[in-house]
Coordinates of C-alpha atoms in Angstrom, one line a residue:
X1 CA -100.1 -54.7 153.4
X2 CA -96.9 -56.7 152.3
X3 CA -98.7 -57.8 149.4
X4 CA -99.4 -54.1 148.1
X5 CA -95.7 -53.1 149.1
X6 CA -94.4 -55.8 147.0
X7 CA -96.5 -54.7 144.1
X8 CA -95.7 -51.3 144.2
X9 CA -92.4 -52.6 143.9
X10 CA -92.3 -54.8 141.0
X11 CA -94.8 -52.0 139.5
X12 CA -91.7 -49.1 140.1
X13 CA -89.1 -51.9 138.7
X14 CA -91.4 -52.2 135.7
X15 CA -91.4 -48.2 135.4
X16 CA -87.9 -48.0 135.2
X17 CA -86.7 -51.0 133.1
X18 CA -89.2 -49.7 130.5
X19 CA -87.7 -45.8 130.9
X20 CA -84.2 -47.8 130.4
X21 CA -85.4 -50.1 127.6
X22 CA -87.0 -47.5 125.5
X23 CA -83.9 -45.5 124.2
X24 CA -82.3 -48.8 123.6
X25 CA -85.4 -49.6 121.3
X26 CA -85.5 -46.5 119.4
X27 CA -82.1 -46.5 119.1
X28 CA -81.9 -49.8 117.7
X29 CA -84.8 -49.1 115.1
X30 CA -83.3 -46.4 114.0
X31 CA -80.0 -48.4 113.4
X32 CA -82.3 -50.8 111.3
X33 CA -83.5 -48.4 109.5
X34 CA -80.2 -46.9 108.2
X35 CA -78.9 -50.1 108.0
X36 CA -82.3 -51.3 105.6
X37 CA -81.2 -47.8 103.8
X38 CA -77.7 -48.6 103.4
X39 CA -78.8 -52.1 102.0
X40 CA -80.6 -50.1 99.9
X41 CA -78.2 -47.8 98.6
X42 CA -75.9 -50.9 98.0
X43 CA -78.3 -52.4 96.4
X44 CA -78.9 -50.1 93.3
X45 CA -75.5 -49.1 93.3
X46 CA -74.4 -53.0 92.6
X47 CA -77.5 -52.3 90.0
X48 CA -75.6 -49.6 88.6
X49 CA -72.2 -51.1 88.6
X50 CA -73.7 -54.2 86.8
X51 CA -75.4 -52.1 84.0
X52 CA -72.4 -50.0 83.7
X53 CA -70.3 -52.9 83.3
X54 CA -72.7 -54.2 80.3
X55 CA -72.9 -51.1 78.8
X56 CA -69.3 -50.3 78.8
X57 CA -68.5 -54.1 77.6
X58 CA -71.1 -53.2 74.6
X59 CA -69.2 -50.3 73.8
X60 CA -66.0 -51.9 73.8
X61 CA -67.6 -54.7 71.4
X62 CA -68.7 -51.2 69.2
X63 CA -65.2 -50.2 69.0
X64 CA -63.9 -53.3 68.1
X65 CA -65.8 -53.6 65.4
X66 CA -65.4 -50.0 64.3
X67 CA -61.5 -50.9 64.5
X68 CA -62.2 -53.9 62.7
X69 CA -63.7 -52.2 60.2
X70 CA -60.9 -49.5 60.0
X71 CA -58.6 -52.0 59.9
X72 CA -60.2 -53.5 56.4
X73 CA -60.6 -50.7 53.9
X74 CA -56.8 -49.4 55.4
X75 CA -55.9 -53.0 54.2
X76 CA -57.7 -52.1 51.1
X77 CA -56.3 -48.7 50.3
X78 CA -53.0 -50.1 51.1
X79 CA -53.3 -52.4 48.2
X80 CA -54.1 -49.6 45.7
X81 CA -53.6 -46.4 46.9
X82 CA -50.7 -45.2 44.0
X83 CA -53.2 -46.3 41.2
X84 CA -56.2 -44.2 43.0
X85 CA -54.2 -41.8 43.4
X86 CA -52.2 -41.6 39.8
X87 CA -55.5 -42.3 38.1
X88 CA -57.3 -38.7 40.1
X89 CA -54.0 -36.9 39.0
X90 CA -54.7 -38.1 35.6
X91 CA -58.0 -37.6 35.2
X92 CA -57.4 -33.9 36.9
X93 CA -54.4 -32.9 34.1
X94 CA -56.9 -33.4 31.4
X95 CA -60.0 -32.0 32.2
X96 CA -57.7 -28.6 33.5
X97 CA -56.3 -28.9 29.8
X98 CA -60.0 -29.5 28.5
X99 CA -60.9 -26.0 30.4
X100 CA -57.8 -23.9 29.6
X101 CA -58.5 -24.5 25.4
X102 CA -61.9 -24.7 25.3
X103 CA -63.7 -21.5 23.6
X104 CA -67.7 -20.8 22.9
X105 CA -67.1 -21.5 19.1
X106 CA -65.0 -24.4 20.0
X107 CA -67.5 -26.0 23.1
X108 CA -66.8 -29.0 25.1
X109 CA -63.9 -31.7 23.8
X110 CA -65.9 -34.6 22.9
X111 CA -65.3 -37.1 25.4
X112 CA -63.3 -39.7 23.1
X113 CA -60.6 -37.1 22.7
X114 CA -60.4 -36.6 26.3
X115 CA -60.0 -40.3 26.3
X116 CA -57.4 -40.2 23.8
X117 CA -55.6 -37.4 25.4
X118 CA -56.2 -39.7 28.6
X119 CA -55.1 -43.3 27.6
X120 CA -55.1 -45.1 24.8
X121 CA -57.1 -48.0 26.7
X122 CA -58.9 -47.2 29.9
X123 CA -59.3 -51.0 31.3
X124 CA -55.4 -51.1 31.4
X125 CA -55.9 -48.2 34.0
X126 CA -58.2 -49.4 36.1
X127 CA -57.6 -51.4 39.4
X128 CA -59.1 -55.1 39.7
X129 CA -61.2 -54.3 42.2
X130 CA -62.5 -51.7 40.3
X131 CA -62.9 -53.8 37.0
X132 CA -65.2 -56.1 39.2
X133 CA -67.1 -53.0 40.0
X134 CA -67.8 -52.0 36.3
X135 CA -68.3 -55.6 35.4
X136 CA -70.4 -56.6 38.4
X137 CA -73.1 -53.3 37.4
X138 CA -72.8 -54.9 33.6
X139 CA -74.1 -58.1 34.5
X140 CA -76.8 -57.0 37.2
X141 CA -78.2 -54.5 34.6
X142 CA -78.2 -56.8 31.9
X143 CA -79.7 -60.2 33.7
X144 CA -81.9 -57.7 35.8
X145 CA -83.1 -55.8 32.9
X146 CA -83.0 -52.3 34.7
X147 CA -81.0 -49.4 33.2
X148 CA -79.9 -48.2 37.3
X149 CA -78.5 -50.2 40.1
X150 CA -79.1 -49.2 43.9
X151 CA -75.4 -48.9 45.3
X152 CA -77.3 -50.5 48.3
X153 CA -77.8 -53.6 46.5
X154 CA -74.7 -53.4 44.5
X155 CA -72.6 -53.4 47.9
X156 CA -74.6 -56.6 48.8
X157 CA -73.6 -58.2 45.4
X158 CA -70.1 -57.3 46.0
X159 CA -69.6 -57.8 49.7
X160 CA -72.4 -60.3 51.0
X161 CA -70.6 -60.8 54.1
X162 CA -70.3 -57.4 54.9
X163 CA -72.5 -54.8 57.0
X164 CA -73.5 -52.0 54.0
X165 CA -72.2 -49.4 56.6
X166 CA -69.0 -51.1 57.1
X167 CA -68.3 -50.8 53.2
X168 CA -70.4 -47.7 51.8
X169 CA -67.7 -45.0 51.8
X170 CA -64.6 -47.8 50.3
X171 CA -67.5 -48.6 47.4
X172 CA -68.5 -44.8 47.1
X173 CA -64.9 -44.0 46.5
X174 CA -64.3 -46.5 43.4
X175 CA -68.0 -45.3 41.8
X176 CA -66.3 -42.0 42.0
X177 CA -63.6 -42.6 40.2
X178 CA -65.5 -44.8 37.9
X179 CA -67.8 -41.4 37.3
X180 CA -64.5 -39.5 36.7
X181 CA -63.5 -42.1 34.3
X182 CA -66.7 -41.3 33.0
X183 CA -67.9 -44.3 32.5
X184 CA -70.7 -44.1 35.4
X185 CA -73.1 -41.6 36.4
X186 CA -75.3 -41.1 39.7
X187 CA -78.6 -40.2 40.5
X188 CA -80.4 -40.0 43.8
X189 CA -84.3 -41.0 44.2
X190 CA -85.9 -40.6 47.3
X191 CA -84.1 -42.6 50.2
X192 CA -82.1 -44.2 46.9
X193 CA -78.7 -43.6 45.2
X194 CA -78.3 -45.5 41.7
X195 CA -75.8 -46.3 39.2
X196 CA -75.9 -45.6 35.5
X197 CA -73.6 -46.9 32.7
X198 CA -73.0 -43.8 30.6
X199 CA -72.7 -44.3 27.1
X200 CA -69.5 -44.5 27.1
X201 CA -69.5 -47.5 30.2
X202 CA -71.8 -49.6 27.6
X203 CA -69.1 -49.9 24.8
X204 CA -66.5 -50.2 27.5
X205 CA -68.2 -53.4 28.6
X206 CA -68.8 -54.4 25.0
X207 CA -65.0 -54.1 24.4
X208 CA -64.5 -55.9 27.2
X209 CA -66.8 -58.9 26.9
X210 CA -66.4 -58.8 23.5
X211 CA -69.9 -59.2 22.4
X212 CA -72.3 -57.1 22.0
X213 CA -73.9 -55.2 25.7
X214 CA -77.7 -54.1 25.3
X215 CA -79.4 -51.0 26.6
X216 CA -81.9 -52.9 29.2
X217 CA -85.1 -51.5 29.2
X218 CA -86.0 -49.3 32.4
X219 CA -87.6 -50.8 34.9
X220 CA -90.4 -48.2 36.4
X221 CA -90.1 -49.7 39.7
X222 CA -87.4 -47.7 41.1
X223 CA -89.9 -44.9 40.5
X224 CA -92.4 -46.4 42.5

């Protein structure tokens, strides 16, 4: 009989330590769980940050470089921009007095005259960066033996150091003015943009170099 009292006794303890135990247990599961999804949370936010932090410091390399960039053809311009832009003015005065005389029985000015009207020697109005333009297309037509040059590759030739993109608009400007000049024309093929010496470009080189500049023979592969 004292046996089975005791018993019932540790069996009615038991009862209620387990009723008191068990909200402390699922209370402290569920505070596992939210911590294990707060650790998580952290985690990918830490994730986030660190990616963030790359990609911003990659864009922040982009616009240094961009700057850089900037910073070049400004230093560029700088160094020529009353000759660009007293050469343009030129080049405009003449070709509005070409259009204000010319009649049907009279046609187009021949372009020497507009030359003479223009200036007496042409080279003496060109920059030096835009003589080593005109001189650098010479010589990779005439060792090449092609009639065209890809600006692509022409920017190479000129700036080997320097990312095409970084340089393409700075180069396009001088071809233009070369083309106004007339002493370079421009076609595009497919994904291509070439360079032509016009007539007038070839003896321009020839009085230059002062011997006598060839007509290359085309090379079809451009074509291709």
């Amino acid at each position: 009989m004292s046996f089975w009292f005791f018993k019932r006794k540790e069996e009615d303890l038991a009862k209620k330590l387990n009723a008191y135990m068990q909200p402390i247990e699922s209370s402290l599961k569920s505070s596992f769980s939210r911590i294990k999804q707060d650790m998580s949370v952290l985690s990918k936010s830490q994730k986030q940050i660190i990616e963030d932090s790359a990609y911003q410091k990659e864009i922040n390399y982009q616009i240094i470089d961009r700057l850089e960039a900037i910073e070049q053809k400004l230093g560029i311009i700088e160094s020529e921009p009353k000759e660009n832009i007293h050469q343009i003015t030129r080049i405009k005065q003449v070709q509005e007095t070409q259009n204000s005389t010319k009649t049907p029985q009279q046609g187009q000015v021949p372009q020497g005259q507009y030359y003479q009207k223009f200036n007496a020697d042409p080279w003496d109005s060109l920059t030096p960066v835009q003589r080593a333009i005109l001189t650098k297309i010479g010589l990779l037509m005439t060792e090449g033996g092609q009639e065209s040059i890809p600006i692509k590759y022409l920017a190479e030739e000129l700036y080997p150091k320097k990312d095409y993109e970084d340089v393409r608009s700075m180069l396009s400007t001088y071809i233009d003015i070369l083309i106004e000049f007339g002493l370079l024309t421009k076609k595009r093929k497919g994904r291509q943009t070439y360079v032509y010496l016009t007539d007038r470009g070839y003896s321009f080189q020839d009085t230059i170099t002062k011997k006598k500049l060839k007509k290359p023979i085309k090379n079809h592969t451009e074509n291709e």
